[in-house]
mmCIF file of C-alpha atoms and ligand atoms in Angstrom:
data_model
loop_
_atom_site.group_PDB
_atom_site.id
_atom_site.type_symbol
_atom_site.label_atom_id
_atom_site.label_comp_id
_atom_site.label_asym_id
_atom_site.label_seq_id
_atom_site.Cartn_x
_atom_site.Cartn_y
_atom_site.Cartn_z
ATOM 1 C CA UNK A 1 -0.948 -29.863 6.820
ATOM 2 C CA UNK A 2 -2.476 -28.297 3.731
ATOM 3 C CA UNK A 3 -0.244 -26.793 1.059
ATOM 4 C CA UNK A 4 -0.473 -22.983 1.018
ATOM 5 C CA UNK A 5 -1.841 -21.287 -2.093
ATOM 6 C CA UNK A 6 1.154 -18.944 -2.199
ATOM 7 C CA UNK A 7 4.537 -19.594 -0.620
ATOM 8 C CA UNK A 8 7.297 -16.982 -0.766
ATOM 9 C CA UNK A 9 10.744 -17.537 0.772
ATOM 10 C CA UNK A 10 13.730 -15.196 0.782
ATOM 11 C CA UNK A 11 12.395 -12.659 -1.704
ATOM 12 C CA UNK A 12 14.667 -9.670 -2.322
ATOM 13 C CA UNK A 13 14.200 -6.798 -4.778
ATOM 14 C CA UNK A 14 16.808 -4.169 -5.639
ATOM 15 C CA UNK A 15 16.468 -1.314 -8.120
ATOM 16 C CA UNK A 16 19.440 0.022 -10.035
ATOM 17 C CA UNK A 17 19.239 3.805 -10.261
ATOM 18 C CA UNK A 18 21.619 6.626 -11.226
ATOM 19 C CA UNK A 19 22.158 7.420 -7.569
ATOM 20 C CA UNK A 20 23.002 3.829 -6.622
ATOM 21 C CA UNK A 21 21.273 0.538 -5.869
ATOM 22 C CA UNK A 22 18.078 0.860 -3.841
ATOM 23 C CA UNK A 23 17.708 -2.243 -1.681
ATOM 24 C CA UNK A 24 13.960 -2.329 -1.209
ATOM 25 C CA UNK A 25 12.816 -5.828 -0.258
ATOM 26 C CA UNK A 26 15.172 -8.009 1.754
ATOM 27 C CA UNK A 27 14.577 -11.664 2.647
ATOM 28 C CA UNK A 28 10.771 -11.476 2.649
ATOM 29 C CA UNK A 29 9.039 -14.773 3.490
ATOM 30 C CA UNK A 30 5.375 -15.539 4.008
ATOM 31 C CA UNK A 31 2.560 -17.793 2.832
ATOM 32 C CA UNK A 32 -1.167 -17.546 2.211
ATOM 33 C CA UNK A 33 -3.655 -20.355 2.622
ATOM 34 C CA UNK A 34 -6.676 -20.914 0.435
ATOM 35 C CA UNK A 35 -9.577 -18.688 1.476
ATOM 36 C CA UNK A 36 -7.417 -16.504 3.683
ATOM 37 C CA UNK A 37 -7.178 -12.686 3.735
ATOM 38 C CA UNK A 38 -3.639 -11.536 4.552
ATOM 39 C CA UNK A 39 -3.131 -7.875 5.411
ATOM 40 C CA UNK A 40 0.192 -6.214 4.620
ATOM 41 C CA UNK A 41 0.672 -3.034 6.613
ATOM 42 C CA UNK A 42 3.474 -0.516 6.932
ATOM 43 C CA UNK A 43 4.079 3.170 6.408
ATOM 44 C CA UNK A 44 4.560 4.780 3.013
ATOM 45 C CA UNK A 45 7.749 3.569 1.339
ATOM 46 C CA UNK A 46 7.975 0.279 3.265
ATOM 47 C CA UNK A 47 7.756 -1.771 0.064
ATOM 48 C CA UNK A 48 4.147 -2.941 0.036
ATOM 49 C CA UNK A 49 3.496 -2.077 -3.615
ATOM 50 C CA UNK A 50 6.909 -3.368 -4.705
ATOM 51 C CA UNK A 51 6.032 -6.690 -3.060
ATOM 52 C CA UNK A 52 2.739 -6.932 -4.938
ATOM 53 C CA UNK A 53 4.343 -5.929 -8.254
ATOM 54 C CA UNK A 54 7.028 -8.571 -7.683
ATOM 55 C CA UNK A 55 4.317 -11.223 -7.230
ATOM 56 C CA UNK A 56 2.497 -9.997 -10.343
ATOM 57 C CA UNK A 57 5.703 -9.825 -12.402
ATOM 58 C CA UNK A 58 5.134 -6.118 -13.024
ATOM 59 C CA UNK A 59 8.320 -4.594 -11.627
ATOM 60 C CA UNK A 60 10.110 -1.846 -13.542
ATOM 61 C CA UNK A 61 12.975 -2.843 -15.847
ATOM 62 C CA UNK A 62 15.614 -1.591 -13.399
ATOM 63 C CA UNK A 63 14.532 -4.199 -10.818
ATOM 64 C CA UNK A 64 16.638 -7.185 -9.786
ATOM 65 C CA UNK A 65 14.576 -9.886 -8.136
ATOM 66 C CA UNK A 66 15.879 -12.888 -6.238
ATOM 67 C CA UNK A 67 14.041 -15.528 -4.235
ATOM 68 C CA UNK A 68 14.571 -18.992 -2.797
ATOM 69 C CA UNK A 69 10.975 -20.041 -3.455
ATOM 70 C CA UNK A 70 7.853 -18.575 -5.010
ATOM 71 C CA UNK A 71 5.142 -21.154 -5.619
ATOM 72 C CA UNK A 72 1.527 -20.426 -6.448
ATOM 73 C CA UNK A 73 -1.077 -23.186 -6.606
ATOM 74 C CA UNK A 74 1.731 -25.703 -6.905
ATOM 75 C CA UNK A 75 3.348 -23.842 -9.848
ATOM 76 C CA UNK A 76 6.928 -22.624 -9.527
ATOM 77 C CA UNK A 77 6.968 -18.900 -10.336
ATOM 78 C CA UNK A 78 10.583 -18.451 -9.398
ATOM 79 C CA UNK A 79 11.979 -18.849 -12.855
ATOM 80 C CA UNK A 80 11.413 -17.554 -16.374
ATOM 81 C CA UNK A 81 8.617 -14.989 -16.671
ATOM 82 C CA UNK A 82 6.570 -17.338 -18.889
ATOM 83 C CA UNK A 83 4.986 -19.298 -16.008
ATOM 84 C CA UNK A 84 3.824 -16.067 -14.427
ATOM 85 C CA UNK A 85 2.432 -14.476 -17.570
ATOM 86 C CA UNK A 86 0.207 -17.527 -18.061
ATOM 87 C CA UNK A 87 -1.477 -17.034 -14.699
ATOM 88 C CA UNK A 88 -1.297 -13.267 -14.189
ATOM 89 C CA UNK A 89 -4.677 -11.602 -14.572
ATOM 90 C CA UNK A 90 -6.279 -15.032 -14.513
ATOM 91 C CA UNK A 91 -5.378 -16.907 -11.342
ATOM 92 C CA UNK A 92 -3.640 -13.891 -9.863
ATOM 93 C CA UNK A 93 -5.339 -10.539 -10.141
ATOM 94 C CA UNK A 94 -4.730 -7.086 -8.718
ATOM 95 C CA UNK A 95 -6.639 -3.937 -7.827
ATOM 96 C CA UNK A 96 -4.192 -1.061 -8.176
ATOM 97 C CA UNK A 97 -3.732 2.001 -5.982
ATOM 98 C CA UNK A 98 -5.828 4.987 -7.294
ATOM 99 C CA UNK A 99 -8.750 3.595 -9.351
ATOM 100 C CA UNK A 100 -9.422 6.750 -11.350
ATOM 101 C CA UNK A 101 -5.994 6.758 -12.950
ATOM 102 C CA UNK A 102 -6.165 2.996 -13.612
ATOM 103 C CA UNK A 103 -9.389 3.349 -15.633
ATOM 104 C CA UNK A 104 -9.357 4.681 -19.184
ATOM 105 C CA UNK A 105 -11.078 8.102 -18.934
ATOM 106 C CA UNK A 106 -12.445 8.079 -22.499
ATOM 107 C CA UNK A 107 -13.942 4.605 -22.584
ATOM 108 C CA UNK A 108 -17.257 3.439 -21.139
ATOM 109 C CA UNK A 109 -16.706 1.334 -18.035
ATOM 110 C CA UNK A 110 -18.769 -1.541 -19.457
ATOM 111 C CA UNK A 111 -16.473 -1.723 -22.498
ATOM 112 C CA UNK A 112 -13.423 -1.706 -20.238
ATOM 113 C CA UNK A 113 -14.738 -4.763 -18.418
ATOM 114 C CA UNK A 114 -15.480 -6.455 -21.759
ATOM 115 C CA UNK A 115 -11.879 -5.853 -22.828
ATOM 116 C CA UNK A 116 -10.645 -7.691 -19.769
ATOM 117 C CA UNK A 117 -13.050 -10.594 -20.425
ATOM 118 C CA UNK A 118 -11.900 -10.867 -24.056
ATOM 119 C CA UNK A 119 -8.271 -10.968 -23.018
ATOM 120 C CA UNK A 120 -9.025 -14.209 -21.194
ATOM 121 C CA UNK A 121 -10.675 -16.120 -24.007
ATOM 122 C CA UNK A 122 -13.001 -15.890 -26.981
ATOM 123 C CA UNK A 123 -16.413 -14.480 -26.127
ATOM 124 C CA UNK A 124 -19.140 -13.206 -28.472
ATOM 125 C CA UNK A 125 -20.149 -9.521 -28.466
ATOM 126 C CA UNK A 126 -23.554 -10.100 -26.859
ATOM 127 C CA UNK A 127 -22.175 -12.563 -24.314
ATOM 128 C CA UNK A 128 -19.433 -10.092 -23.394
ATOM 129 C CA UNK A 129 -21.951 -7.334 -22.790
ATOM 130 C CA UNK A 130 -24.126 -9.594 -20.642
ATOM 131 C CA UNK A 131 -21.066 -10.770 -18.702
ATOM 132 C CA UNK A 132 -19.899 -7.167 -18.137
ATOM 133 C CA UNK A 133 -23.330 -6.195 -16.809
ATOM 134 C CA UNK A 134 -23.328 -9.274 -14.576
ATOM 135 C CA UNK A 135 -19.869 -8.266 -13.314
ATOM 136 C CA UNK A 136 -21.184 -4.784 -12.422
ATOM 137 C CA UNK A 137 -24.161 -6.340 -10.652
ATOM 138 C CA UNK A 138 -21.861 -8.680 -8.736
ATOM 139 C CA UNK A 139 -20.040 -5.722 -7.169
ATOM 140 C CA UNK A 140 -23.497 -4.394 -6.161
ATOM 141 C CA UNK A 141 -23.547 -1.454 -8.569
ATOM 142 C CA UNK A 142 -27.181 -0.322 -8.727
ATOM 143 C CA UNK A 143 -28.767 -0.222 -12.182
ATOM 144 C CA UNK A 144 -25.848 -2.018 -13.912
ATOM 145 C CA UNK A 145 -27.364 -1.774 -17.447
ATOM 146 C CA UNK A 146 -27.248 2.014 -17.201
ATOM 147 C CA UNK A 147 -23.845 2.133 -15.476
ATOM 148 C CA UNK A 148 -22.404 -0.049 -18.268
ATOM 149 C CA UNK A 149 -22.734 3.071 -20.493
ATOM 150 C CA UNK A 150 -21.056 5.447 -18.005
ATOM 151 C CA UNK A 151 -17.621 7.019 -18.368
ATOM 152 C CA UNK A 152 -15.376 6.981 -15.269
ATOM 153 C CA UNK A 153 -15.847 10.745 -14.665
ATOM 154 C CA UNK A 154 -19.599 10.167 -14.349
ATOM 155 C CA UNK A 155 -19.056 7.795 -11.406
ATOM 156 C CA UNK A 156 -18.109 8.536 -7.792
ATOM 157 C CA UNK A 157 -14.750 7.335 -6.403
ATOM 158 C CA UNK A 158 -16.486 4.442 -4.644
ATOM 159 C CA UNK A 159 -18.252 3.374 -7.866
ATOM 160 C CA UNK A 160 -14.964 3.559 -9.814
ATOM 161 C CA UNK A 161 -13.379 1.338 -7.198
ATOM 162 C CA UNK A 162 -16.236 -1.176 -7.612
ATOM 163 C CA UNK A 163 -15.615 -1.163 -11.371
ATOM 164 C CA UNK A 164 -11.933 -1.933 -10.690
ATOM 165 C CA UNK A 165 -12.963 -4.779 -8.393
ATOM 166 C CA UNK A 166 -15.357 -6.099 -11.075
ATOM 167 C CA UNK A 167 -12.486 -6.071 -13.593
ATOM 168 C CA UNK A 168 -10.120 -7.815 -11.199
ATOM 169 C CA UNK A 169 -12.704 -10.519 -10.460
ATOM 170 C CA UNK A 170 -13.943 -11.028 -14.009
ATOM 171 C CA UNK A 171 -11.689 -14.025 -14.581
ATOM 172 C CA UNK A 172 -12.367 -15.622 -11.169
ATOM 173 C CA UNK A 173 -8.831 -15.412 -9.743
ATOM 174 C CA UNK A 174 -7.659 -17.607 -6.856
ATOM 175 C CA UNK A 175 -5.715 -14.713 -5.349
ATOM 176 C CA UNK A 176 -6.774 -11.079 -5.400
ATOM 177 C CA UNK A 177 -4.182 -8.463 -4.448
ATOM 178 C CA UNK A 178 -5.836 -5.208 -3.383
ATOM 179 C CA UNK A 179 -3.321 -2.357 -3.060
ATOM 180 C CA UNK A 180 -4.790 0.384 -0.829
ATOM 181 C CA UNK A 181 -8.267 -0.252 -2.292
ATOM 182 C CA UNK A 182 -9.925 2.466 -0.219
ATOM 183 C CA UNK A 183 -7.424 5.327 -0.391
ATOM 184 C CA UNK A 184 -9.135 8.591 -1.223
ATOM 185 C CA UNK A 185 -12.593 7.322 -0.274
ATOM 186 C CA UNK A 186 -14.583 8.780 2.606
ATOM 187 C CA UNK A 187 -14.909 6.612 5.718
ATOM 188 C CA UNK A 188 -18.430 5.363 4.933
ATOM 189 C CA UNK A 189 -17.602 4.411 1.343
ATOM 190 C CA UNK A 190 -14.369 2.842 2.589
ATOM 191 C CA UNK A 191 -16.366 0.498 4.857
ATOM 192 C CA UNK A 192 -18.787 -0.359 2.037
ATOM 193 C CA UNK A 193 -15.940 -1.200 -0.376
ATOM 194 C CA UNK A 194 -14.094 -3.241 2.267
ATOM 195 C CA UNK A 195 -17.255 -5.177 3.192
ATOM 196 C CA UNK A 196 -17.780 -5.865 -0.501
ATOM 197 C CA UNK A 197 -14.235 -7.176 -0.993
ATOM 198 C CA UNK A 198 -14.514 -9.392 2.079
ATOM 199 C CA UNK A 199 -17.908 -10.767 1.002
ATOM 200 C CA UNK A 200 -16.711 -11.482 -2.540
ATOM 201 C CA UNK A 201 -13.550 -13.183 -1.271
ATOM 202 C CA UNK A 202 -15.593 -15.387 1.077
ATOM 203 C CA UNK A 203 -18.313 -16.124 -1.517
ATOM 204 C CA UNK A 204 -15.898 -17.313 -4.169
ATOM 205 C CA UNK A 205 -13.400 -18.950 -1.767
ATOM 206 C CA UNK A 206 -10.610 -16.773 -3.068
ATOM 207 C CA UNK A 207 -7.580 -15.689 -1.096
ATOM 208 C CA UNK A 208 -6.637 -12.054 -0.862
ATOM 209 C CA UNK A 209 -3.730 -9.799 0.025
ATOM 210 C CA UNK A 210 -4.992 -6.510 1.392
ATOM 211 C CA UNK A 211 -2.333 -3.815 1.343
ATOM 212 C CA UNK A 212 -2.920 -0.833 3.574
ATOM 213 C CA UNK A 213 -1.111 1.626 5.835
ATOM 214 C CA UNK A 214 -4.143 1.410 8.157
ATOM 215 C CA UNK A 215 -3.549 -1.174 10.871
ATOM 216 C CA UNK A 216 -7.085 -0.791 12.261
ATOM 217 C CA UNK A 217 -8.560 -1.580 8.842
ATOM 218 C CA UNK A 218 -6.310 -4.649 8.485
ATOM 219 C CA UNK A 219 -7.181 -5.813 12.005
ATOM 220 C CA UNK A 220 -10.876 -5.600 11.158
ATOM 221 C CA UNK A 221 -10.852 -7.320 7.770
ATOM 222 C CA UNK A 222 -7.892 -9.723 7.712
ATOM 223 C CA UNK A 223 -7.296 -13.215 9.065
ATOM 224 C CA UNK A 224 -3.554 -12.662 9.356
ATOM 225 C CA UNK A 225 -1.413 -9.536 9.245
ATOM 226 C CA UNK A 226 2.156 -9.018 8.071
ATOM 227 C CA UNK A 227 3.905 -5.824 9.159
ATOM 228 C CA UNK A 228 6.518 -4.342 6.836
ATOM 229 C CA UNK A 229 9.179 -1.807 7.705
ATOM 230 C CA UNK A 230 11.759 -0.576 5.196
ATOM 231 C CA UNK A 231 11.499 -3.688 3.028
ATOM 232 C CA UNK A 232 11.665 -6.204 5.880
ATOM 233 C CA UNK A 233 8.713 -8.215 7.043
ATOM 234 C CA UNK A 234 9.150 -7.565 10.756
ATOM 235 C CA UNK A 235 6.173 -9.457 12.190
ATOM 236 C CA UNK A 236 3.473 -11.797 10.956
ATOM 237 C CA UNK A 237 0.649 -13.275 13.019
ATOM 238 C CA UNK A 238 -3.075 -13.911 13.090
ATOM 239 C CA UNK A 239 -4.975 -10.627 13.426
ATOM 240 C CA UNK A 240 -6.128 -11.654 16.895
ATOM 241 C CA UNK A 241 -2.609 -12.506 18.123
ATOM 242 C CA UNK A 242 -1.157 -9.348 16.653
ATOM 243 C CA UNK A 243 -3.748 -7.191 18.413
ATOM 244 C CA UNK A 244 -3.103 -8.670 21.830
ATOM 245 C CA UNK A 245 0.489 -9.978 21.682
ATOM 246 C CA UNK A 246 2.420 -7.872 19.177
ATOM 247 C CA UNK A 247 6.128 -8.442 19.676
ATOM 248 C CA UNK A 248 7.993 -6.045 17.385
ATOM 249 C CA UNK A 249 8.638 -2.484 18.616
ATOM 250 C CA UNK A 250 7.537 -1.175 15.193
ATOM 251 C CA UNK A 251 4.175 -2.969 15.464
ATOM 252 C CA UNK A 252 3.741 -1.442 18.928
ATOM 253 C CA UNK A 253 4.467 1.963 17.387
ATOM 254 C CA UNK A 254 1.925 1.385 14.608
ATOM 255 C CA UNK A 255 -0.760 0.461 17.145
ATOM 256 C CA UNK A 256 0.077 3.526 19.252
ATOM 257 C CA UNK A 257 -0.315 5.658 16.117
ATOM 258 C CA UNK A 258 -3.662 4.078 15.163
ATOM 259 C CA UNK A 259 -6.853 5.737 16.392
ATOM 260 C CA UNK A 260 -9.432 3.474 18.032
ATOM 261 C CA UNK A 261 -12.923 4.140 19.353
ATOM 262 C CA UNK A 262 -11.470 4.908 22.813
ATOM 263 C CA UNK A 263 -8.491 7.096 21.905
ATOM 264 C CA UNK A 264 -8.432 10.828 21.579
ATOM 265 C CA UNK A 265 -6.467 12.290 18.682
ATOM 266 C CA UNK A 266 -3.916 13.821 21.048
ATOM 267 C CA UNK A 267 -3.282 10.392 22.650
ATOM 268 C CA UNK A 268 -1.785 9.159 19.383
ATOM 269 C CA UNK A 269 1.981 8.726 19.367
ATOM 270 C CA UNK A 270 4.037 9.051 16.222
ATOM 271 C CA UNK A 271 6.886 6.636 15.549
ATOM 272 C CA UNK A 272 10.161 8.517 15.982
ATOM 273 C CA UNK A 273 12.551 8.917 13.052
ATOM 274 C CA UNK A 274 12.070 8.029 9.393
ATOM 275 C CA UNK A 275 12.579 5.013 7.179
ATOM 276 C CA UNK A 276 16.322 4.565 6.483
ATOM 277 C CA UNK A 277 17.755 5.560 3.098
ATOM 278 C CA UNK A 278 17.573 2.287 1.171
ATOM 279 C CA UNK A 279 20.542 3.251 -1.033
ATOM 280 C CA UNK A 280 23.000 3.056 1.860
ATOM 281 C CA UNK A 281 24.601 0.076 3.578
ATOM 282 C CA UNK A 282 21.927 -1.019 5.989
ATOM 283 C CA UNK A 283 22.322 -2.700 9.388
ATOM 284 C CA UNK A 284 20.787 -6.178 9.789
ATOM 285 C CA UNK A 285 17.854 -4.564 11.608
ATOM 286 C CA UNK A 286 16.453 -1.712 9.512
ATOM 287 C CA UNK A 287 14.435 -0.429 12.499
ATOM 288 C CA UNK A 288 17.570 -0.008 14.630
ATOM 289 C CA UNK A 289 17.779 3.785 14.568
ATOM 290 C CA UNK A 290 14.141 4.212 15.556
ATOM 291 C CA UNK A 291 14.167 1.589 18.299
ATOM 292 C CA UNK A 292 14.281 2.194 22.054
ATOM 293 C CA UNK A 293 15.148 -1.445 22.793
ATOM 294 C CA UNK A 294 18.273 -1.729 20.660
ATOM 295 C CA UNK A 295 21.444 -3.340 22.004
ATOM 296 C CA UNK A 296 24.964 -3.340 20.577
ATOM 297 C CA UNK A 297 24.492 -6.647 18.722
ATOM 298 C CA UNK A 298 21.457 -5.316 16.815
ATOM 299 C CA UNK A 299 23.961 -3.396 14.659
ATOM 300 C CA UNK A 300 26.002 -6.401 13.676
ATOM 301 C CA UNK A 301 24.289 -9.761 14.078
ATOM 302 C CA UNK A 302 21.794 -10.858 11.416
ATOM 303 C CA UNK A 303 18.281 -11.411 12.685
ATOM 304 C CA UNK A 304 15.918 -13.587 10.627
ATOM 305 C CA UNK A 305 12.140 -13.756 10.931
ATOM 306 C CA UNK A 306 11.733 -16.309 13.754
ATOM 307 C CA UNK A 307 8.717 -18.196 15.038
ATOM 308 C CA UNK A 308 7.803 -17.191 18.599
ATOM 309 C CA UNK A 309 4.448 -18.943 18.769
ATOM 310 C CA UNK A 310 1.872 -20.764 16.697
ATOM 311 C CA UNK A 311 1.495 -18.748 13.516
ATOM 312 C CA UNK A 312 3.456 -15.859 14.985
ATOM 313 C CA UNK A 313 6.903 -14.794 13.768
ATOM 314 C CA UNK A 314 8.979 -11.728 14.482
ATOM 315 C CA UNK A 315 12.215 -10.291 13.153
ATOM 316 C CA UNK A 316 13.700 -8.844 16.312
ATOM 317 C CA UNK A 317 16.528 -9.818 18.646
ATOM 318 C CA UNK A 318 14.756 -8.295 21.674
ATOM 319 C CA UNK A 319 11.007 -8.650 21.049
ATOM 320 C CA UNK A 320 8.464 -7.286 23.516
HETATM 321 N N1 LIG B 401 11.500 1.669 -10.039
HETATM 322 C C1 LIG B 401 12.026 2.031 -8.873
HETATM 323 N N2 LIG B 401 13.292 2.492 -8.802
HETATM 324 C C2 LIG B 401 13.836 2.847 -7.623
HETATM 325 N N3 LIG B 401 13.208 2.785 -6.440
HETATM 326 C C3 LIG B 401 11.933 2.332 -6.447
HETATM 327 C C4 LIG B 401 11.273 1.942 -7.652
HETATM 328 N N4 LIG B 401 10.019 1.531 -7.339
HETATM 329 C C5 LIG B 401 9.909 1.674 -5.993
HETATM 330 N N5 LIG B 401 11.046 2.163 -5.458
HETATM 331 C C6 LIG B 401 11.306 2.449 -4.029
HETATM 332 O O1 LIG B 401 10.880 1.341 -3.252
HETATM 333 C C7 LIG B 401 10.463 1.779 -1.959
HETATM 334 C C8 LIG B 401 9.136 1.138 -1.626
HETATM 335 O O2 LIG B 401 8.124 1.661 -2.482
HETATM 336 P P1 LIG B 401 6.627 1.148 -2.477
HETATM 337 O O3 LIG B 401 5.920 1.887 -3.544
HETATM 338 O O4 LIG B 401 6.596 -0.332 -2.514
HETATM 339 O O5 LIG B 401 6.122 1.640 -1.047
HETATM 340 P P2 LIG B 401 4.666 1.437 -0.410
HETATM 341 O O6 LIG B 401 4.882 0.695 0.877
HETATM 342 O O7 LIG B 401 3.757 0.839 -1.409
HETATM 343 O O8 LIG B 401 4.274 2.946 -0.074
HETATM 344 P P3 LIG B 401 2.826 3.673 -0.190
HETATM 345 O O9 LIG B 401 2.136 3.348 1.111
HETATM 346 O O10 LIG B 401 3.179 5.116 -0.283
HETATM 347 O O11 LIG B 401 2.118 3.163 -1.396
HETATM 348 C C9 LIG B 401 10.425 3.301 -2.011
HETATM 349 O O12 LIG B 401 11.579 3.772 -1.363
HETATM 350 C C10 LIG B 401 10.467 3.595 -3.493
HETATM 351 O O13 LIG B 401 11.110 4.821 -3.731
HETATM 352 MG MG1 LIG B 402 2.078 1.491 -2.401
#
């Protein structure tokens, strides 16, 4: 069996705040193979961004992080921050939520890409400019020489997102984390940006984590999908298996809430209840109070993520 590019076991993240400890991620385990696109889906507040910041080593100072294993390309990242800072932005790169706010509004986009290139090694002024223009061309920005001179406000949301992708790819990472890369874009532009990310990932044999609250988008673009609810990874499977054999009641709820070509808007069901307050003492199953299949032991007995098939695991005592 090949060694995964990224292996995470037992990752937990708490935040200390004035109103108590917020227990966000709990016992999160997953892996990504080389060349694979893993989708991470879940509603707002489920911990998707916290997970990506934890991998990037970018959590706020009030975070406490604990893990049994985090290895990336054979390197142990589960120790002092130094190992991570050597590979962050190089081997491991991220496209952040909301591209407009991530770009510097008063700097030409070409210069912003050059800055990223320079951070990764010495490069002459003329080489940097040529490389920045090549990076813009690579993300299929028309007329890249002219767009090099543009300020972010002169570009559409979709073009800004391509600039962010160009920056994230400029150092040829092995893993690209894309956090809601199409939020705020219209449906057509969303498809163009997603096709671009998929093509670039395939072309350069990268791996990618695609974070989204849109299960249909993940099902279309990802090889495997992990479903998160309130800081737990509740199900992980190949996209095909998840579509036809989902086993967690929360995944069923997400599918029922996801429009497809055949559903009418009023056929969509919402998932009852809200995410639990992560500052309180939580039951072993964080979906308990929203679940119509719960039994008495769901409140007391721990339930780990368990394999129920080839490449299919679920964190539920009474799966579907
Ligand atoms: N620095 C922090 N201090 C305290 N709580 C935090 C901090 N950062 C994140 N959280 C909490 O962690 C939880 C998960 O947040 P996160 O941003 O990861 O959600 P998300 O799944 O990315 O949601 P969205 O889809 O809206 O982006 C939230 O309850 C959030 O309030
Ligand atoms: Mg987020």
